[in-house]
mmCIF file with all atom_site columns, C-alpha atoms in Angstrom:
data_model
loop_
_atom_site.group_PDB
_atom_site.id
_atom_site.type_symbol
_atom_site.label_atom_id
_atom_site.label_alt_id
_atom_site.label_comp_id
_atom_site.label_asym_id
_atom_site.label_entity_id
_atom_site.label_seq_id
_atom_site.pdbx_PDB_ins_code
_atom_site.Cartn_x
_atom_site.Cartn_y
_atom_site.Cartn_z
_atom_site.occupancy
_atom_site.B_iso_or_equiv
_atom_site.pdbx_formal_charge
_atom_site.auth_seq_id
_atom_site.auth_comp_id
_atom_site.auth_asym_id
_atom_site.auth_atom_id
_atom_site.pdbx_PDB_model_num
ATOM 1   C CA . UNK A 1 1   ? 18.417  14.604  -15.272 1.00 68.00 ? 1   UNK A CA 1
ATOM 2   C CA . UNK A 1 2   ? 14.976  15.106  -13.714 1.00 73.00 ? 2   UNK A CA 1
ATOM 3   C CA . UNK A 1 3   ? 13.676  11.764  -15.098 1.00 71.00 ? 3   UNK A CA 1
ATOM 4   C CA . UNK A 1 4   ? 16.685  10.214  -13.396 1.00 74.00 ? 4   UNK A CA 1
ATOM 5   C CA . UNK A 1 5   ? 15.716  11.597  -10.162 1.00 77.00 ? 5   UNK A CA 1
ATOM 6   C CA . UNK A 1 6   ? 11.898  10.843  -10.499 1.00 75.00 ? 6   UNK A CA 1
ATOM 7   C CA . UNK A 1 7   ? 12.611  7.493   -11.716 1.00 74.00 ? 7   UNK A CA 1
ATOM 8   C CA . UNK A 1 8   ? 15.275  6.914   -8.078  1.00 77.00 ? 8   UNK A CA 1
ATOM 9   C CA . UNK A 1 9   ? 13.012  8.545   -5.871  1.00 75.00 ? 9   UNK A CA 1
ATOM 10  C CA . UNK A 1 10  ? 9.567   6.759   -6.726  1.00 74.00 ? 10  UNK A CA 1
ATOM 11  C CA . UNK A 1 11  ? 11.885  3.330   -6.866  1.00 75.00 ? 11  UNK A CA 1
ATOM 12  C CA . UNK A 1 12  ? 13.068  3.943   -3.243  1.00 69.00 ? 12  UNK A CA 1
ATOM 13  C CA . UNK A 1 13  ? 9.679   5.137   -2.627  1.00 68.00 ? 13  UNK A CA 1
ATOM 14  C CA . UNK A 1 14  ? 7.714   1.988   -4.232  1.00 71.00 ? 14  UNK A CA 1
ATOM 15  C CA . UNK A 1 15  ? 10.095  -0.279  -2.690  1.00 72.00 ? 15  UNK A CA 1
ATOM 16  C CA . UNK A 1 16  ? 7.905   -2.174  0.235   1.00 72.00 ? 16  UNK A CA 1
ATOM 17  C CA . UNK A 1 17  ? 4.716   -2.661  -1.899  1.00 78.00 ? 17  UNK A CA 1
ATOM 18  C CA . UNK A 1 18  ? 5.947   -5.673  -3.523  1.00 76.00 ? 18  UNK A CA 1
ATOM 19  C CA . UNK A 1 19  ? 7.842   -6.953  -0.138  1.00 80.00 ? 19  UNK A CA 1
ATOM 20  C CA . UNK A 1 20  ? 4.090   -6.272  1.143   1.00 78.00 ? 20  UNK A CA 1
ATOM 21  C CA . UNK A 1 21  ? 2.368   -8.535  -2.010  1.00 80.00 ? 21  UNK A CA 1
ATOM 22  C CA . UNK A 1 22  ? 5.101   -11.136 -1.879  1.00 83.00 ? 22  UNK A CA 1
ATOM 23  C CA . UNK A 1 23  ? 5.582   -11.836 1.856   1.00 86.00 ? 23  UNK A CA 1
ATOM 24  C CA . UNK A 1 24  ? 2.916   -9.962  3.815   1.00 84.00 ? 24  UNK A CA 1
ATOM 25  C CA . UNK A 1 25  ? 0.359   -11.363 6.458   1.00 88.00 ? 25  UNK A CA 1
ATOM 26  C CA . UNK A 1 26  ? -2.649  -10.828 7.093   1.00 88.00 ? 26  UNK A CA 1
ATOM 27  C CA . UNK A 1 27  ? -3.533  -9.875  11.420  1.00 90.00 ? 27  UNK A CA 1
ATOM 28  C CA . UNK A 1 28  ? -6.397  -8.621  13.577  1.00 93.00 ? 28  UNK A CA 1
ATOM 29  C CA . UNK A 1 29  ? -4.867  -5.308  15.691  1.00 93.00 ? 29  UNK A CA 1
ATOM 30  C CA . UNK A 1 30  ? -6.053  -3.191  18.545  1.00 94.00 ? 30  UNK A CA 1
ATOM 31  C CA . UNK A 1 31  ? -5.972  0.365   18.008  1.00 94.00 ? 31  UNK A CA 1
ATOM 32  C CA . UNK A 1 32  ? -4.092  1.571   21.733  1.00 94.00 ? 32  UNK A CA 1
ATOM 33  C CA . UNK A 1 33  ? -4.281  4.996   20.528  1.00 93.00 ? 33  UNK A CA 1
ATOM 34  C CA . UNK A 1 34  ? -5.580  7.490   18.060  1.00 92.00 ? 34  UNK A CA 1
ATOM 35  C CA . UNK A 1 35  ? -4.987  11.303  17.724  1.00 91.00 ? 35  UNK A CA 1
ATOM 36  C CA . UNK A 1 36  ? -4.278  14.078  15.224  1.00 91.00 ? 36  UNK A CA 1
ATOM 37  C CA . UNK A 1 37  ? -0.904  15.299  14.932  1.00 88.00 ? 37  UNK A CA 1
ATOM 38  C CA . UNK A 1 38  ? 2.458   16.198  12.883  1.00 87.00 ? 38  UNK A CA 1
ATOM 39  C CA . UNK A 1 39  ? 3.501   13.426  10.316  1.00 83.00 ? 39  UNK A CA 1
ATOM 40  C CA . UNK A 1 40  ? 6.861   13.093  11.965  1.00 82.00 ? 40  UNK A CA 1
ATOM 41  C CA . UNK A 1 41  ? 8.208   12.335  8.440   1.00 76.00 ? 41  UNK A CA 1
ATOM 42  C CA . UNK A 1 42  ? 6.752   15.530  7.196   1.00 77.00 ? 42  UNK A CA 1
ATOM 43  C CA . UNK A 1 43  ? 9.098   18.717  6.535   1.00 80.00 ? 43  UNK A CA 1
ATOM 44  C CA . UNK A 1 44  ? 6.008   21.049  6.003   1.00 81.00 ? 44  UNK A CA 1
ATOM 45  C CA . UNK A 1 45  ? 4.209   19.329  9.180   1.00 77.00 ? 45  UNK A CA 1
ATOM 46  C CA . UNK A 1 46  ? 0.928   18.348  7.314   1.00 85.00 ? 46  UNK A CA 1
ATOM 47  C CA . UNK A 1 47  ? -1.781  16.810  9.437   1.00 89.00 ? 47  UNK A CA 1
ATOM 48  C CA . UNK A 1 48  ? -2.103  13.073  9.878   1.00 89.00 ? 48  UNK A CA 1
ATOM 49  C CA . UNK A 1 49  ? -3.469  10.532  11.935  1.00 90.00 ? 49  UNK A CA 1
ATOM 50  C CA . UNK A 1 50  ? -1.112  8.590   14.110  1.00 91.00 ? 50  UNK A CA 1
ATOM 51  C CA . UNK A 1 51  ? -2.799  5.104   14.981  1.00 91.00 ? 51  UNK A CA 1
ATOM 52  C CA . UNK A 1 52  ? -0.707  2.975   17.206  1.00 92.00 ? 52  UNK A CA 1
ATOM 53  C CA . UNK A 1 53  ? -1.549  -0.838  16.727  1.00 92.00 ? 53  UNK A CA 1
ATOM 54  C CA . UNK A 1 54  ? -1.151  -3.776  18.490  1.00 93.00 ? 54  UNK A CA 1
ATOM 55  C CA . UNK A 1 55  ? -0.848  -7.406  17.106  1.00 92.00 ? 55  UNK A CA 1
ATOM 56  C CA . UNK A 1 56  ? 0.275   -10.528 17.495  1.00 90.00 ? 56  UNK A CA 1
ATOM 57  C CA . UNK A 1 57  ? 2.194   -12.436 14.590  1.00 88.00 ? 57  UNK A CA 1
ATOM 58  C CA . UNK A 1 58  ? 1.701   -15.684 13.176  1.00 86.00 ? 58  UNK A CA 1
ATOM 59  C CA . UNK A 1 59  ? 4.503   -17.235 15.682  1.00 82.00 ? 59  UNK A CA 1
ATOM 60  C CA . UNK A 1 60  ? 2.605   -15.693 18.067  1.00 84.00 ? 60  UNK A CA 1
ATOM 61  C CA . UNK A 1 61  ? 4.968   -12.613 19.281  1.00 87.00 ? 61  UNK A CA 1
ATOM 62  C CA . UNK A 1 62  ? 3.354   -9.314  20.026  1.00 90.00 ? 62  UNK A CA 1
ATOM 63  C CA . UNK A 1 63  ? 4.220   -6.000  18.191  1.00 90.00 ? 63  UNK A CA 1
ATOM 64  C CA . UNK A 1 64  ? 3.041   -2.854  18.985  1.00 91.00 ? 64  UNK A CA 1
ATOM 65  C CA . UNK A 1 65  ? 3.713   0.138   15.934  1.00 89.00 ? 65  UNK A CA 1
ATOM 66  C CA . UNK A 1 66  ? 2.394   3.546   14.689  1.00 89.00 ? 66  UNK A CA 1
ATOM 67  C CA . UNK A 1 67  ? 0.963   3.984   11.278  1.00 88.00 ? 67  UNK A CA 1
ATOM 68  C CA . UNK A 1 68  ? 0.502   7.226   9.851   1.00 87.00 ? 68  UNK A CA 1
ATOM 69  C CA . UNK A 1 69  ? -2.938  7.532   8.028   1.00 89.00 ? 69  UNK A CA 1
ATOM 70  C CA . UNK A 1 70  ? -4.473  10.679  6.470   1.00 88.00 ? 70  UNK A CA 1
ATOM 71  C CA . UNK A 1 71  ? -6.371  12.844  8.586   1.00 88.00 ? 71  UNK A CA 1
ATOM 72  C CA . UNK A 1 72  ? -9.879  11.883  7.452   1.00 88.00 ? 72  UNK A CA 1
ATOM 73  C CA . UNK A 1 73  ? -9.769  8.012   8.946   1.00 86.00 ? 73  UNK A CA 1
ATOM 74  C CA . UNK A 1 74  ? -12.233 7.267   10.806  1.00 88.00 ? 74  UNK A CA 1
ATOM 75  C CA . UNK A 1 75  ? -10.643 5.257   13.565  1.00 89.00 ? 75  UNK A CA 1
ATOM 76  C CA . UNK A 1 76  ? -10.793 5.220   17.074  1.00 89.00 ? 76  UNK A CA 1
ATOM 77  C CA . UNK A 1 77  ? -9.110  3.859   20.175  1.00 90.00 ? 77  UNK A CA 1
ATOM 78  C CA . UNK A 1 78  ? -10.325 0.200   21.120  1.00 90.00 ? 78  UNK A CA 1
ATOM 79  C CA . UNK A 1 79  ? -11.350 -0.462  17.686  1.00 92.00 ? 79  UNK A CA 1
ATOM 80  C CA . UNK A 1 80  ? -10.143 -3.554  15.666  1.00 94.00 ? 80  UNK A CA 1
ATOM 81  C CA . UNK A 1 81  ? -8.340  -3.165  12.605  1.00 93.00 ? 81  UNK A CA 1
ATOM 82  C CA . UNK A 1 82  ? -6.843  -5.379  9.864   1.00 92.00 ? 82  UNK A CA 1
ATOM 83  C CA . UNK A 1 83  ? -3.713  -4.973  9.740   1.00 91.00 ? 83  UNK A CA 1
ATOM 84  C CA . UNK A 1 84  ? -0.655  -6.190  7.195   1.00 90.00 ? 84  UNK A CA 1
ATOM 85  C CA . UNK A 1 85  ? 2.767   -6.499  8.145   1.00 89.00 ? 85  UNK A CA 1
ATOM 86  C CA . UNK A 1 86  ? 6.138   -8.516  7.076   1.00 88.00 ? 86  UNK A CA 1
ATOM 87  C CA . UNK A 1 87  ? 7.075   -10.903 9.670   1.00 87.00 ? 87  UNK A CA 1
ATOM 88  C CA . UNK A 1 88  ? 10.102  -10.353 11.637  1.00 81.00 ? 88  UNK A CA 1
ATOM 89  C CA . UNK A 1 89  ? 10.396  -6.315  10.664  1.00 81.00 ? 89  UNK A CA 1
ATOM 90  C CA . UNK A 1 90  ? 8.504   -4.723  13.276  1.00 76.00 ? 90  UNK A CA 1
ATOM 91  C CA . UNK A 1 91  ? 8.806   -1.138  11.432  1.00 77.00 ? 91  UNK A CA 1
ATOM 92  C CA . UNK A 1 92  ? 6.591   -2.533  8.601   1.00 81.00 ? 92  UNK A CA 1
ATOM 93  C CA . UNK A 1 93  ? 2.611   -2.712  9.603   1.00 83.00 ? 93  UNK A CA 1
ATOM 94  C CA . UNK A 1 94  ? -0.043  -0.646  8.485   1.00 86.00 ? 94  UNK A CA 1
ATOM 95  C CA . UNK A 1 95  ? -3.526  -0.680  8.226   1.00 88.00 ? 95  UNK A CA 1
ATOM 96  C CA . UNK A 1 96  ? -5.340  -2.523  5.933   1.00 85.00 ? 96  UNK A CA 1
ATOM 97  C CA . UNK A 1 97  ? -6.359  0.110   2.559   1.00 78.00 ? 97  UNK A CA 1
ATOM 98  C CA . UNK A 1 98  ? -3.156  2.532   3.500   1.00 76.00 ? 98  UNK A CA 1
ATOM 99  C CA . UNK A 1 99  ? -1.683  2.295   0.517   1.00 68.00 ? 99  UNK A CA 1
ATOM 100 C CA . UNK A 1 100 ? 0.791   4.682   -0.928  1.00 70.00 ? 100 UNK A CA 1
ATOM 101 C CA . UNK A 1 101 ? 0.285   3.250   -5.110  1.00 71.00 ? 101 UNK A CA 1
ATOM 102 C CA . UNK A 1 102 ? 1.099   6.862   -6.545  1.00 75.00 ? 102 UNK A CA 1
ATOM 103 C CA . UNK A 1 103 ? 4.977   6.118   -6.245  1.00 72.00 ? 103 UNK A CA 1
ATOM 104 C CA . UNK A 1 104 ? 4.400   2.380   -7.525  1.00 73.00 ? 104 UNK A CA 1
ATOM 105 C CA . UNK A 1 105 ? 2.506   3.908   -10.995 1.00 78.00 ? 105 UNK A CA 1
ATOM 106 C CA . UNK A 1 106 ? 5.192   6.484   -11.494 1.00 79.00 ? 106 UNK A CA 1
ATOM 107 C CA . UNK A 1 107 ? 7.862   3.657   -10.972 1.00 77.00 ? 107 UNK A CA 1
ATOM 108 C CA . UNK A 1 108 ? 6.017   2.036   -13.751 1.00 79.00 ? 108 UNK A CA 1
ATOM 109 C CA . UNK A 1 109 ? 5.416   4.713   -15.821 1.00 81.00 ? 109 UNK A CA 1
ATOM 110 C CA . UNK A 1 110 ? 9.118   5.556   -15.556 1.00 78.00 ? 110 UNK A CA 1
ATOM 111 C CA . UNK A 1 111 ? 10.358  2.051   -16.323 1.00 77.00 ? 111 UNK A CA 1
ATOM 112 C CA . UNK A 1 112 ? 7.755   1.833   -19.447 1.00 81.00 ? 112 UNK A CA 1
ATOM 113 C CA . UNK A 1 113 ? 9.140   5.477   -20.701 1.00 77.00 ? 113 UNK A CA 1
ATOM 114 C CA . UNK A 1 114 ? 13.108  3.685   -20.234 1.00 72.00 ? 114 UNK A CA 1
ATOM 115 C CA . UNK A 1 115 ? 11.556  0.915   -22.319 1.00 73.00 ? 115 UNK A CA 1
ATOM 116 C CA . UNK A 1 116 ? 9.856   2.812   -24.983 1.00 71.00 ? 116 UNK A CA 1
ATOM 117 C CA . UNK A 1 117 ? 13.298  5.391   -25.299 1.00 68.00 ? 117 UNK A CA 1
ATOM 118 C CA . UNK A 1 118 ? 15.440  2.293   -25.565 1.00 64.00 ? 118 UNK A CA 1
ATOM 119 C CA . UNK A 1 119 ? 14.848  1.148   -29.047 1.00 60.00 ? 119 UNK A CA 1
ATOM 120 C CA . UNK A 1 120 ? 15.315  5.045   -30.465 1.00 56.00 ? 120 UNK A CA 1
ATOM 121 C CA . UNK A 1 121 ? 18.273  5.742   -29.010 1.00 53.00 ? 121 UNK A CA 1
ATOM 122 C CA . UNK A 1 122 ? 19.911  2.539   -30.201 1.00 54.00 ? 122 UNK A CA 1
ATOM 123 C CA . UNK A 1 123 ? 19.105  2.769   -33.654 1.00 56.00 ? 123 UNK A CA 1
ATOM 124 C CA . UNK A 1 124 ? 19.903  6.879   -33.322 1.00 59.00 ? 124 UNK A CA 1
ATOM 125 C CA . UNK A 1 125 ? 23.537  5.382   -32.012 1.00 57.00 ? 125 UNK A CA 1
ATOM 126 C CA . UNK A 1 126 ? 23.851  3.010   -34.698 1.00 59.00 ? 126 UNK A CA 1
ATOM 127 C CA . UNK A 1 127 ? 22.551  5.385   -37.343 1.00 59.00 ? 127 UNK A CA 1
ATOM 128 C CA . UNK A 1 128 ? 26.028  5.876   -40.220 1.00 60.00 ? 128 UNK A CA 1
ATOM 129 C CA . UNK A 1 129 ? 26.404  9.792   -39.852 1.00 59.00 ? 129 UNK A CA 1
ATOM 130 C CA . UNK A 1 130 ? 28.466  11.674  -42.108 1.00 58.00 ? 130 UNK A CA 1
ATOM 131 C CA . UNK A 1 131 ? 32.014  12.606  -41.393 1.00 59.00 ? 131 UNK A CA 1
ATOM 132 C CA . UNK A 1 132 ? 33.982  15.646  -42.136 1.00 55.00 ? 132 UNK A CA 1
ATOM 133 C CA . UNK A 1 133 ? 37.347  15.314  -43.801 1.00 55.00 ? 133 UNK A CA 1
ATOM 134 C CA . UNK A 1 134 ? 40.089  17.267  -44.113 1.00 53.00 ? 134 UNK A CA 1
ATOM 135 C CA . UNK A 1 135 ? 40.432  20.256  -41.685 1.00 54.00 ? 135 UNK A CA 1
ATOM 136 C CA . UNK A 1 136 ? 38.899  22.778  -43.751 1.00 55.00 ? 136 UNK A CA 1
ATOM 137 C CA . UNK A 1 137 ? 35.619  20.921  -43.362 1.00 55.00 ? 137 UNK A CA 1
ATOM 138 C CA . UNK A 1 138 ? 34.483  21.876  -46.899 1.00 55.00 ? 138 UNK A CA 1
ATOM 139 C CA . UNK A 1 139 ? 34.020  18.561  -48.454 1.00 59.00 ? 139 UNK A CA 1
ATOM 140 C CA . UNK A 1 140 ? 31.953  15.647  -47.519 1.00 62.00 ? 140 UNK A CA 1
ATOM 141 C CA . UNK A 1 141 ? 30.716  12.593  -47.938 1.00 62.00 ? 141 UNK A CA 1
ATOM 142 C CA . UNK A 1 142 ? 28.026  12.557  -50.548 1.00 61.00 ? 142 UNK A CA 1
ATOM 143 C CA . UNK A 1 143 ? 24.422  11.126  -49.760 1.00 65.00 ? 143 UNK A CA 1
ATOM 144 C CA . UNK A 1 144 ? 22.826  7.936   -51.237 1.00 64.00 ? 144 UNK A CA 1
ATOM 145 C CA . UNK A 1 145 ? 20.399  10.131  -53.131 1.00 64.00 ? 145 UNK A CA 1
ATOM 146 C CA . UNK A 1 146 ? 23.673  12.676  -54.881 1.00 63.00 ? 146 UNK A CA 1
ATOM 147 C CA . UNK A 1 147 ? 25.118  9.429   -55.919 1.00 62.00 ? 147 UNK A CA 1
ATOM 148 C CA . UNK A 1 148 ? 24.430  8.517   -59.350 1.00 66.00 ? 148 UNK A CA 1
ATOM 149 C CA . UNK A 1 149 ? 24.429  4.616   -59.521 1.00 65.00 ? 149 UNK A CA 1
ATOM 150 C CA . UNK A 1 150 ? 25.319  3.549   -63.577 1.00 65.00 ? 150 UNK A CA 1
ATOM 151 C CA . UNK A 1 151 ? 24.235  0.718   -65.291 1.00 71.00 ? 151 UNK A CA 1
ATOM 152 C CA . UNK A 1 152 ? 26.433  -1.741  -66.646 1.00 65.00 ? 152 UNK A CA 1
ATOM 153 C CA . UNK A 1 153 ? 26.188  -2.295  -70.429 1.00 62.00 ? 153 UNK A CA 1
#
């Protein structure tokens, strides 16, 4: 049952790296603002830096967006940034390098440990077992190696 949940939570949580590798762009941002403060996302409050950006898109419309980025980034107001986003979802920038690939490998890791379990728990299912009969349960059904096999003359 945990494995289940791991392997649901880092899916949902790996989700928007390939959406970022498949249709992301590349843009130049402004950082408008920089500060310390409570990840918003955060039910233990852990420190973060909130960096709101502003960009234009390759059509040429301007966003403006927070990323959260740890504490230790060095990054100022009125500095440029590289920034990727997905055009047309304004919820999905972030700073160039702020990725979050510990989900992704446990995704993987997950999926490879589905892959690997597959095969054994087929051939366990397919496996002849031996069956009871009657309903005393006393006899059963004897095993290749009790058999005797005789030779024909």
């Amino acid at each position: 049952m945990t494995a289940l949940v791991v392997f649901v939570v880092s899916g949902f949580s790996s989700v928007n790296e390939p959406r970022y590798l498949l249709w992301g762009r590349a843009a130049r941002a402004d950082v408008v603002e920089a500060k310390l403060g409570r990840d918003p996302g955060s039910r233990r409050g852990r420190n973060v830096m909130l960096a709101t950006l502003s960009y234009r898109e390759e059509g040429g419309e301007h966003r403006t967006t927070t990323d959260i980025l740890p504490p230790d980034w060095e990054i100022t107001a009125g500095d440029e940034v590289a920034v990727q986003y997905i055009p047309g979802d304004p919820y999905t920038a972030r700073v160039v390098g702020n990725r979050s690939l510990l989900p992704v490998a446990v995704f993987g890791g997950s999926l490879l440990a589905v892959g690997a379990l597959r095969p054994t728990s087929r051939t366990r299912r397919n496996a002849v077992r031996p069956r009871r009969r009657g309903r005393s349960g006393d006899e059963r059904i004897p095993r290749r190696s009790d058999v005797q096999v005789l030779e024909s003359p």
